Amino acid sequence: MTYRILHVDDERDICRLVELSLSWDPGLTVRCCASGKEAVEVAAEWSPHLILCDIMMPLMDGPATLTCLRKNPRTAGIPLIFMTARVQARELDRFKSLGASGVIAKPFSAKGLRESVRSYLQVAEDESAPHRAQTAESELALGHDRAAEVAAERDAFRNRLQADAITLAKLRAGHRSDPASNAILQELQTLAHKLAGAAGCFAFEEVGQAASALEESIVQKRSGGGTASVEADIDALVDRLEREQSHDREPIRQGRAEGLDVNVVAASSGAATLGGNVQTHTSQDKVAGRPKILIVDDDPDIGQFLSSRLRKMGAEPLFAADGVEGYRIAQREKPDVIISDYFMPVGNINFLLWKLRTTPATENTPVLVISGWQLDKLTEENLKKDVCGRAGAAAVFSKPIDIQELFGTLRGVCQLTETLTQ
């Protein structure tokens, strides 16, 4: 028998991870909803055997969703399990009084989630035994593909951490200006709660622990229960997010997803040379009158192409293979302008902008962003917004690059019309 599982969560990262985790089990079919309202409609039409539901969601939270489900005769008997990063005794009692069948704590492991779902389905022993053999065989057959997908989702979540770090820095500044602001505390609590639940699921355990500590201190402060260390916990989470992006990395390290090896390729900490054609220099080596242009991109072909054109135009190109390396080179070389890719496996553009704007030596360095993705208008506008009181990206371009447009903007941003001439 195949069991239908409806998962409800407004966080795409968690939805995708739950879908991947349960898809290893051939006896489970998963359908995801991004809101309580959608879940109520889908449950009535699809008749799932079990519903997994987040608690904190906008407009209609988990308890409100459960109440609506219980009012409809078609969905009243469907078991619902809450998924939450805050599991406390008083909350468990409240959830049970609402009619919830149980709670699954975040963070969770993929295997642990499958086992919990199976236990809540109350599968008969005579059915579960052959099923376990079938599941093991399926996991072995699908292992490589699933492991690769899990690794890709973890990389994508790392990029979210970069964006959260920027948001957290802005909220920290607001909290320092107005520690009593309930609106800022609410935003901080929401961000911390989501990170506390999701980070550990993607193997960023220390981020999750720091976020959980921040959430707890905010709850204490808002309830008036003693002295809360909100400021210190914000700093600790900011520091943890920063270290997550800049920790030492080996060229190849072995990770494991569901017991299967996954190769995670990371950039080396040294400066890349792209076959010897793109070189870094010390500040004393800068040729008089030649602007330094730092290219940050994990694609060596893009670096090679741009470096060749820039050199012909009289500029001095530098290269970094990711945002972390780009930040280090920028501090050492102090380039006149930075051209950076939008998405990189280690140190994305959000992380790079945040680090540049919070360091005096590079807080005003112009940054041009190049994206292989078709960015929507809102994303482009967010990239151009101020970061910690300093200008964001000066311009955003899409790949394939219109080289004339890029270099035209480069001349204007650098104010180097006389130097950059073809």
CSV table of C-alpha atoms in Angstrom, one decimal:
chain,number,residue,atom,x,y,z
A,1,MET,CA,0.0,0.0,0.0
A,2,THR,CA,1.2,3.5,-0.8
A,3,TYR,CA,0.4,6.2,1.9
A,4,ARG,CA,-0.3,9.8,1.0
A,5,ILE,CA,1.5,12.3,3.2
A,6,LEU,CA,0.6,16.0,3.1
A,7,HIS,CA,3.3,18.4,4.3
A,8,VAL,CA,2.5,22.0,5.2
A,9,ASP,CA,5.3,24.6,5.6
A,10,ASP,CA,5.8,28.1,4.3
A,11,GLU,CA,9.6,27.5,4.0
A,12,ARG,CA,10.6,26.1,0.7
A,13,ASP,CA,13.9,24.6,2.1
A,14,ILE,CA,12.1,22.5,4.6
A,15,CYS,CA,9.4,21.5,2.1
A,16,ARG,CA,12.1,20.3,-0.3
A,17,LEU,CA,14.0,18.4,2.4
A,18,VAL,CA,10.9,16.6,3.7
A,19,GLU,CA,10.0,15.7,0.1
A,20,LEU,CA,13.5,14.3,-0.5
A,21,SER,CA,13.6,12.5,2.8
A,22,LEU,CA,10.3,10.7,2.4
A,23,SER,CA,10.7,10.0,-1.3
A,24,TRP,CA,13.4,7.4,-0.3
A,25,ASP,CA,10.5,5.3,1.0
A,26,PRO,CA,8.6,3.7,-1.9
A,27,GLY,CA,5.5,3.3,0.3
A,28,LEU,CA,5.1,7.0,0.8
A,29,THR,CA,3.8,9.7,-1.6
A,30,VAL,CA,4.4,13.3,-0.6
A,31,ARG,CA,2.5,16.5,-1.5
A,32,CYS,CA,3.6,19.9,-0.2
A,33,CYS,CA,1.6,23.0,0.6
A,34,ALA,CA,3.0,26.4,1.4
A,35,SER,CA,0.1,27.7,3.6
A,36,GLY,CA,-2.6,26.5,5.9
A,37,LYS,CA,-5.3,27.7,3.6
A,38,GLU,CA,-3.9,25.6,0.7
A,39,ALA,CA,-3.6,22.6,3.0
A,40,VAL,CA,-7.2,22.7,4.0
A,41,GLU,CA,-8.3,22.7,0.4
A,42,VAL,CA,-5.9,20.0,-0.7
A,43,ALA,CA,-6.6,17.7,2.2
A,44,ALA,CA,-10.4,17.7,1.4
A,45,GLU,CA,-9.6,16.8,-2.2
A,46,TRP,CA,-6.6,14.5,-1.8
A,47,SER,CA,-7.6,12.7,1.4
A,48,PRO,CA,-4.0,12.1,2.8
A,49,HIS,CA,-3.4,9.4,5.3
A,50,LEU,CA,-1.2,11.8,7.5
A,51,ILE,CA,-0.6,15.5,7.6
A,52,LEU,CA,2.7,17.0,8.7
A,53,CYS,CA,2.2,20.7,9.6
A,54,ASP,CA,4.5,23.5,10.7
A,55,ILE,CA,3.2,25.6,13.6
A,56,MET,CA,4.5,29.2,12.8
A,57,MET,CA,3.1,30.2,9.4
A,58,PRO,CA,1.7,33.6,8.2
A,59,LEU,CA,-2.0,34.2,8.0
A,60,MET,CA,-3.1,30.7,9.1
A,61,ASP,CA,-0.7,29.0,11.6
A,62,GLY,CA,-0.6,25.4,12.4
A,63,PRO,CA,-3.3,25.3,15.2
A,64,ALA,CA,-5.7,27.4,13.1
A,65,THR,CA,-5.1,25.0,10.2
A,66,LEU,CA,-5.9,22.0,12.5
A,67,THR,CA,-9.1,23.7,13.7
A,68,CYS,CA,-10.3,24.2,10.1
A,69,LEU,CA,-9.5,20.6,9.2
A,70,ARG,CA,-11.4,19.3,12.2
A,71,LYS,CA,-14.6,21.3,11.2
A,72,ASN,CA,-14.8,19.5,7.8
A,73,PRO,CA,-16.2,16.0,8.0
A,74,ARG,CA,-14.0,14.9,5.1
A,75,THR,CA,-10.8,15.9,6.9
A,76,ALA,CA,-11.8,15.6,10.6
A,77,GLY,CA,-10.3,12.2,11.1
A,78,ILE,CA,-7.0,12.7,9.3
A,79,PRO,CA,-4.1,12.4,11.9
A,80,LEU,CA,-2.1,15.7,12.0
A,81,ILE,CA,1.5,15.9,13.3
A,82,PHE,CA,3.0,19.3,14.2
A,83,MET,CA,6.6,20.0,13.3
A,84,THR,CA,8.3,22.6,15.4
A,85,ALA,CA,11.7,23.8,16.7
A,86,ARG,CA,10.2,24.6,20.1
A,87,VAL,CA,8.9,21.5,21.9
A,88,GLN,CA,8.0,22.2,25.5
A,89,ALA,CA,5.7,20.3,27.8
A,90,ARG,CA,3.0,23.1,28.1
A,91,GLU,CA,2.9,23.4,24.3
A,92,LEU,CA,2.6,19.6,23.9
A,93,ASP,CA,-0.4,19.6,26.2
A,94,ARG,CA,-2.0,22.5,24.2
A,95,PHE,CA,-1.4,20.7,20.8
A,96,LYS,CA,-3.0,17.5,22.1
A,97,SER,CA,-6.0,19.4,23.4
A,98,LEU,CA,-6.5,20.8,19.8
A,99,GLY,CA,-6.5,17.3,18.4
A,100,ALA,CA,-3.0,16.8,17.2
A,101,SER,CA,-1.7,13.2,17.1
A,102,GLY,CA,1.9,14.2,18.0
A,103,VAL,CA,4.9,16.4,17.4
A,104,ILE,CA,8.1,15.9,15.4
A,105,ALA,CA,10.9,18.1,16.6
A,106,LYS,CA,13.1,20.1,14.3
A,107,PRO,CA,15.8,19.6,13.4
A,108,PHE,CA,15.2,16.1,12.2
A,109,SER,CA,17.3,13.6,10.2
A,110,ALA,CA,16.0,12.2,6.9
A,111,LYS,CA,16.0,8.6,8.3
A,112,GLY,CA,14.5,9.7,11.6
A,113,LEU,CA,11.7,11.5,9.8
A,114,ARG,CA,10.8,8.4,7.8
A,115,GLU,CA,10.7,6.3,10.9
A,116,SER,CA,8.5,8.8,12.7
A,117,VAL,CA,6.1,9.0,9.8
A,118,ARG,CA,5.9,5.2,9.7
A,119,SER,CA,5.2,5.0,13.4
A,120,TYR,CA,2.4,7.5,13.3
A,121,LEU,CA,0.8,5.6,10.4
A,122,GLN,CA,0.6,2.6,12.7
A,123,VAL,CA,1.6,0.2,10.0
A,124,ALA,CA,0.8,-3.4,11.0
A,125,GLU,CA,3.9,-5.6,11.7
A,126,ASP,CA,3.1,-8.1,9.0
A,127,GLU,CA,3.1,-5.3,6.4
A,128,SER,CA,6.1,-3.4,7.8
A,129,ALA,CA,8.6,-6.3,7.6
A,130,PRO,CA,8.5,-6.8,3.8
A,131,HIS,CA,8.2,-3.1,3.4
A,132,ARG,CA,11.5,-2.5,5.2
A,133,ALA,CA,13.3,-4.9,2.8
A,134,GLN,CA,11.7,-3.1,-0.2
A,135,THR,CA,12.7,0.3,1.2
A,136,ALA,CA,16.3,-0.8,1.7
A,137,GLU,CA,16.5,-2.1,-1.8
A,138,SER,CA,15.0,1.1,-3.2
A,139,GLU,CA,17.4,3.3,-1.2
A,140,LEU,CA,20.3,1.4,-2.5
A,141,ALA,CA,19.1,1.8,-6.1
A,142,LEU,CA,18.2,5.5,-5.7
A,143,GLY,CA,21.0,6.3,-3.3
A,144,HIS,CA,23.4,8.2,-5.7
A,145,ASP,CA,20.7,10.4,-7.1
A,146,ARG,CA,19.2,11.2,-3.8
A,147,ALA,CA,22.5,11.9,-2.2
A,148,ALA,CA,23.4,14.3,-4.9
A,149,GLU,CA,20.0,16.1,-4.5
A,150,VAL,CA,20.5,16.3,-0.7
A,151,ALA,CA,24.0,17.8,-1.3
A,152,ALA,CA,22.5,20.3,-3.8
A,153,GLU,CA,19.8,21.4,-1.3
A,154,ARG,CA,22.4,21.9,1.4
A,155,ASP,CA,24.4,24.2,-0.9
A,156,ALA,CA,21.2,26.1,-1.7
A,157,PHE,CA,20.5,26.4,2.1
A,158,ARG,CA,24.0,27.8,2.6
A,159,ASN,CA,23.0,30.7,0.3
A,160,ARG,CA,20.0,31.3,2.4
A,161,LEU,CA,22.3,31.6,5.4
A,162,GLN,CA,24.1,34.4,3.6
A,163,ALA,CA,20.9,36.3,3.0
A,164,ASP,CA,19.8,35.7,6.6
A,165,ALA,CA,23.1,37.1,7.8
A,166,ILE,CA,22.4,40.4,6.0
A,167,THR,CA,18.9,40.6,7.4
A,168,LEU,CA,20.2,39.8,10.9
A,169,ALA,CA,22.8,42.6,10.7
A,170,LYS,CA,20.1,45.1,9.8
A,171,LEU,CA,17.9,43.9,12.6
A,172,ARG,CA,20.8,44.1,15.1
A,173,ALA,CA,21.4,47.8,14.1
A,174,GLY,CA,17.7,48.5,14.6
A,175,HIS,CA,17.7,46.7,18.0
A,176,ARG,CA,20.7,48.7,19.2
A,177,SER,CA,18.9,51.9,18.3
A,178,ASP,CA,15.6,50.9,19.9
A,179,PRO,CA,15.9,47.8,22.2
A,180,ALA,CA,12.3,48.1,23.2
A,181,SER,CA,10.8,47.9,19.7
A,182,ASN,CA,8.3,45.1,19.7
A,183,ALA,CA,8.3,45.0,15.9
A,184,ILE,CA,12.1,44.5,15.7
A,185,LEU,CA,11.9,41.8,18.4
A,186,GLN,CA,9.2,40.0,16.5
A,187,GLU,CA,11.2,40.0,13.3
A,188,LEU,CA,14.2,38.8,15.2
A,189,GLN,CA,12.2,36.0,16.8
A,190,THR,CA,10.7,34.9,13.5
A,191,LEU,CA,14.1,34.7,11.8
A,192,ALA,CA,15.7,32.9,14.8
A,193,HIS,CA,12.8,30.4,15.0
A,194,LYS,CA,13.0,29.5,11.3
A,195,LEU,CA,16.8,29.1,11.5
A,196,ALA,CA,16.5,27.1,14.7
A,197,GLY,CA,14.3,24.6,12.9
A,198,ALA,CA,15.9,24.4,9.5
A,199,ALA,CA,19.6,24.8,10.0
A,200,GLY,CA,20.1,21.5,11.9
A,201,CYS,CA,18.1,19.7,9.2
A,202,PHE,CA,20.8,20.7,6.7
A,203,ALA,CA,23.7,19.8,9.0
A,204,PHE,CA,24.4,23.4,10.2
A,205,GLU,CA,23.9,22.3,13.8
A,206,GLU,CA,25.8,25.2,15.4
A,207,VAL,CA,23.8,27.8,13.5
A,208,GLY,CA,20.7,26.1,14.7
A,209,GLN,CA,21.8,26.1,18.3
A,210,ALA,CA,22.8,29.8,18.2
A,211,ALA,CA,19.4,30.6,16.6
A,212,SER,CA,17.6,28.6,19.3
A,213,ALA,CA,19.4,30.5,22.0
A,214,LEU,CA,18.5,33.8,20.5
A,215,GLU,CA,14.8,32.8,20.1
A,216,GLU,CA,14.7,31.7,23.8
A,217,SER,CA,16.2,35.0,25.0
A,218,ILE,CA,13.7,37.0,22.9
A,219,VAL,CA,10.8,35.0,24.4
A,220,GLN,CA,12.1,35.7,27.9
A,221,LYS,CA,12.5,39.4,27.2
A,222,ARG,CA,9.1,39.8,25.7
A,223,SER,CA,7.5,38.0,28.6
A,224,GLY,CA,9.4,40.1,31.2
A,225,GLY,CA,11.0,37.1,32.7
A,226,GLY,CA,14.3,38.2,34.0
A,227,THR,CA,17.4,39.7,32.2
A,228,ALA,CA,17.5,38.5,28.6
A,229,SER,CA,20.8,38.4,26.7
A,230,VAL,CA,19.3,39.3,23.3
A,231,GLU,CA,22.1,41.5,22.2
A,232,ALA,CA,24.8,39.0,23.1
A,233,ASP,CA,22.8,36.2,21.4
A,234,ILE,CA,22.4,38.2,18.2
A,235,ASP,CA,26.1,38.8,18.1
A,236,ALA,CA,26.7,35.1,18.7
A,237,LEU,CA,24.4,34.1,15.8
A,238,VAL,CA,26.0,36.7,13.5
A,239,ASP,CA,29.4,35.4,14.3
A,240,ARG,CA,28.3,31.8,13.7
A,241,LEU,CA,26.9,32.7,10.3
A,242,GLU,CA,30.0,34.5,9.4
A,243,ARG,CA,32.3,31.6,10.5
A,244,GLU,CA,30.1,29.2,8.5
A,245,GLN,CA,31.0,31.1,5.4
A,246,SER,CA,34.7,31.6,6.1
A,247,HIS,CA,35.8,28.4,7.9
A,248,ASP,CA,38.8,26.6,6.6
A,249,ARG,CA,38.0,24.3,3.7
A,250,GLU,CA,39.9,21.4,2.1
A,251,PRO,CA,39.9,21.1,-1.7
A,252,ILE,CA,37.8,17.9,-1.5
A,253,ARG,CA,36.0,16.7,1.6
A,254,GLN,CA,33.8,13.6,2.0
A,255,GLY,CA,30.3,14.2,3.2
A,256,ARG,CA,27.6,11.7,3.8
A,257,ALA,CA,24.0,11.8,3.0
A,258,GLU,CA,21.9,8.8,4.1
A,259,GLY,CA,25.0,6.8,4.5
A,260,LEU,CA,26.2,7.4,0.9
A,261,ASP,CA,29.3,9.3,0.0
A,262,VAL,CA,28.9,12.7,-1.6
A,263,ASN,CA,31.9,14.7,-2.9
A,264,VAL,CA,31.7,18.3,-1.9
A,265,VAL,CA,34.1,20.4,-3.9
A,266,ALA,CA,35.3,23.6,-2.2
A,267,ALA,CA,37.5,26.3,-3.4
A,268,SER,CA,41.0,26.4,-2.1
A,269,SER,CA,42.0,29.3,0.2
A,270,GLY,CA,44.8,30.5,-2.0
A,271,ALA,CA,44.4,32.9,-4.9
A,272,ALA,CA,43.3,31.3,-8.2
A,273,THR,CA,45.4,31.9,-11.3
A,274,LEU,CA,43.3,30.5,-14.1
A,275,GLY,CA,46.2,28.8,-15.9
A,276,GLY,CA,48.6,31.6,-15.1
A,277,ASN,CA,46.8,34.3,-17.0
A,278,VAL,CA,45.0,35.9,-14.1
A,279,GLN,CA,47.3,36.8,-11.3
A,280,THR,CA,47.0,38.5,-8.0
A,281,HIS,CA,49.5,41.1,-6.9
A,282,THR,CA,50.5,42.9,-3.7
A,283,SER,CA,49.5,46.6,-3.4
A,284,GLN,CA,53.1,47.6,-4.1
A,285,ASP,CA,52.9,45.8,-7.5
A,286,LYS,CA,50.0,47.9,-8.9
A,287,VAL,CA,51.0,49.5,-12.1
A,288,ALA,CA,50.6,53.3,-12.0
A,289,GLY,CA,47.4,54.5,-13.6
A,290,ARG,CA,45.9,51.0,-14.1
A,291,PRO,CA,42.7,50.3,-12.2
A,292,LYS,CA,42.4,47.0,-10.3
A,293,ILE,CA,39.3,45.0,-11.2
A,294,LEU,CA,38.5,42.0,-9.1
A,295,ILE,CA,36.5,39.2,-10.7
A,296,VAL,CA,34.7,36.9,-8.4
A,297,ASP,CA,33.2,33.8,-10.1
A,298,ASP,CA,33.4,30.1,-9.7
A,299,ASP,CA,33.4,29.7,-13.5
A,300,PRO,CA,37.1,29.9,-14.7
A,301,ASP,CA,35.9,30.5,-18.3
A,302,ILE,CA,34.1,33.7,-17.3
A,303,GLY,CA,37.2,34.8,-15.3
A,304,GLN,CA,39.4,34.1,-18.3
A,305,PHE,CA,37.2,36.0,-20.7
A,306,LEU,CA,36.7,39.1,-18.6
A,307,SER,CA,40.4,39.2,-17.6
A,308,SER,CA,41.5,39.1,-21.2
A,309,ARG,CA,39.2,42.0,-22.2
A,310,LEU,CA,40.1,44.0,-19.1
A,311,ARG,CA,43.8,43.6,-19.7
A,312,LYS,CA,43.4,44.9,-23.3
A,313,MET,CA,41.6,47.9,-21.9
A,314,GLY,CA,44.4,48.8,-19.7
A,315,ALA,CA,43.1,47.4,-16.4
A,316,GLU,CA,44.8,45.1,-13.9
A,317,PRO,CA,42.5,42.0,-13.4
A,318,LEU,CA,42.4,40.0,-10.2
A,319,PHE,CA,40.5,36.8,-9.7
A,320,ALA,CA,38.7,34.9,-6.9
A,321,ALA,CA,36.8,31.6,-7.2
A,322,ASP,CA,34.2,32.4,-4.5
A,323,GLY,CA,32.9,35.1,-2.2
A,324,VAL,CA,35.1,34.2,0.8
A,325,GLU,CA,38.2,34.3,-1.3
A,326,GLY,CA,37.0,37.4,-3.0
A,327,TYR,CA,36.6,39.2,0.3
A,328,ARG,CA,40.1,38.3,1.4
A,329,ILE,CA,41.6,39.5,-1.8
A,330,ALA,CA,39.6,42.7,-1.7
A,331,GLN,CA,40.9,43.5,1.8
A,332,ARG,CA,44.5,42.9,0.6
A,333,GLU,CA,44.4,44.5,-2.9
A,334,LYS,CA,41.7,47.2,-2.4
A,335,PRO,CA,40.4,47.0,-6.0
A,336,ASP,CA,38.8,49.9,-7.7
A,337,VAL,CA,35.7,47.8,-8.6
A,338,ILE,CA,34.5,44.3,-8.1
A,339,ILE,CA,32.6,42.2,-10.7
A,340,SER,CA,30.9,39.2,-8.9
A,341,ASP,CA,28.8,36.3,-9.9
A,342,TYR,CA,25.4,36.0,-8.2
A,343,PHE,CA,25.4,32.3,-7.2
A,344,MET,CA,28.6,30.5,-6.0
A,345,PRO,CA,28.8,27.4,-3.9
A,346,VAL,CA,30.9,29.0,-1.3
A,347,GLY,CA,30.3,32.6,-0.3
A,348,ASN,CA,27.4,34.0,-2.5
A,349,ILE,CA,26.9,37.6,-3.5
A,350,ASN,CA,24.8,38.4,-0.4
A,351,PHE,CA,27.6,37.2,1.9
A,352,LEU,CA,30.2,39.1,-0.2
A,353,LEU,CA,28.3,42.4,-0.1
A,354,TRP,CA,27.7,42.1,3.6
A,355,LYS,CA,31.4,41.5,4.4
A,356,LEU,CA,32.5,44.3,2.1
A,357,ARG,CA,30.1,46.8,3.5
A,358,THR,CA,31.0,46.0,7.1
A,359,THR,CA,34.7,46.5,6.6
A,360,PRO,CA,36.1,50.0,6.4
A,361,ALA,CA,38.7,49.2,3.6
A,362,THR,CA,36.0,48.1,1.2
A,363,GLU,CA,32.7,49.7,2.4
A,364,ASN,CA,32.5,52.0,-0.6
A,365,THR,CA,34.0,49.7,-3.3
A,366,PRO,CA,31.6,49.5,-6.3
A,367,VAL,CA,30.2,46.0,-7.0
A,368,LEU,CA,28.7,44.9,-10.3
A,369,VAL,CA,26.7,41.6,-10.2
A,370,ILE,CA,26.4,39.1,-13.0
A,371,SER,CA,23.8,36.3,-12.8
A,372,GLY,CA,23.3,33.2,-14.8
A,373,TRP,CA,19.8,33.1,-13.4
A,374,GLN,CA,16.9,35.3,-14.6
A,375,LEU,CA,16.5,37.4,-11.5
A,376,ASP,CA,13.1,38.9,-10.9
A,377,LYS,CA,12.8,42.7,-10.3
A,378,LEU,CA,12.4,42.4,-6.5
A,379,THR,CA,15.7,40.4,-6.2
A,380,GLU,CA,17.5,43.0,-8.3
A,381,GLU,CA,16.1,45.8,-6.2
A,382,ASN,CA,17.2,44.0,-3.0
A,383,LEU,CA,20.7,43.6,-4.3
A,384,LYS,CA,20.9,47.3,-4.9
A,385,LYS,CA,19.5,48.3,-1.5
A,386,ASP,CA,21.8,49.7,1.2
A,387,VAL,CA,23.8,47.1,3.2
A,388,CYS,CA,24.5,48.3,6.7
A,389,GLY,CA,24.2,51.9,5.6
A,390,ARG,CA,26.4,51.5,2.5
A,391,ALA,CA,25.4,51.2,-1.1
A,392,GLY,CA,24.5,47.7,-2.4
A,393,ALA,CA,25.2,46.5,-5.9
A,394,ALA,CA,25.8,49.3,-8.4
A,395,ALA,CA,24.3,47.3,-11.3
A,396,VAL,CA,23.0,43.8,-12.1
A,397,PHE,CA,23.6,42.0,-15.4
A,398,SER,CA,22.4,38.6,-16.8
A,399,LYS,CA,24.5,36.0,-18.6
A,400,PRO,CA,25.3,35.8,-21.4
A,401,ILE,CA,27.0,39.1,-20.8
A,402,ASP,CA,26.5,42.1,-23.0
A,403,ILE,CA,30.1,43.1,-22.9
A,404,GLN,CA,29.5,46.6,-24.2
A,405,GLU,CA,26.9,47.3,-21.6
A,406,LEU,CA,29.0,45.9,-18.9
A,407,PHE,CA,32.1,47.9,-19.7
A,408,GLY,CA,30.0,51.0,-20.4
A,409,THR,CA,28.7,50.7,-16.8
A,410,LEU,CA,32.2,49.9,-15.6
A,411,ARG,CA,33.5,53.2,-16.9
A,412,GLY,CA,30.7,55.1,-15.3
A,413,VAL,CA,31.0,53.4,-11.9
A,414,CYS,CA,34.7,53.7,-11.8
A,415,GLN,CA,34.8,57.1,-13.3
A,416,LEU,CA,37.8,55.9,-15.3
A,417,THR,CA,36.7,57.0,-18.8
A,418,GLU,CA,40.2,58.0,-19.8
A,419,THR,CA,41.8,54.8,-18.6
A,420,LEU,CA,39.3,52.2,-19.8
A,421,THR,CA,39.4,52.7,-23.5
A,422,GLN,CA,39.4,50.1,-26.3
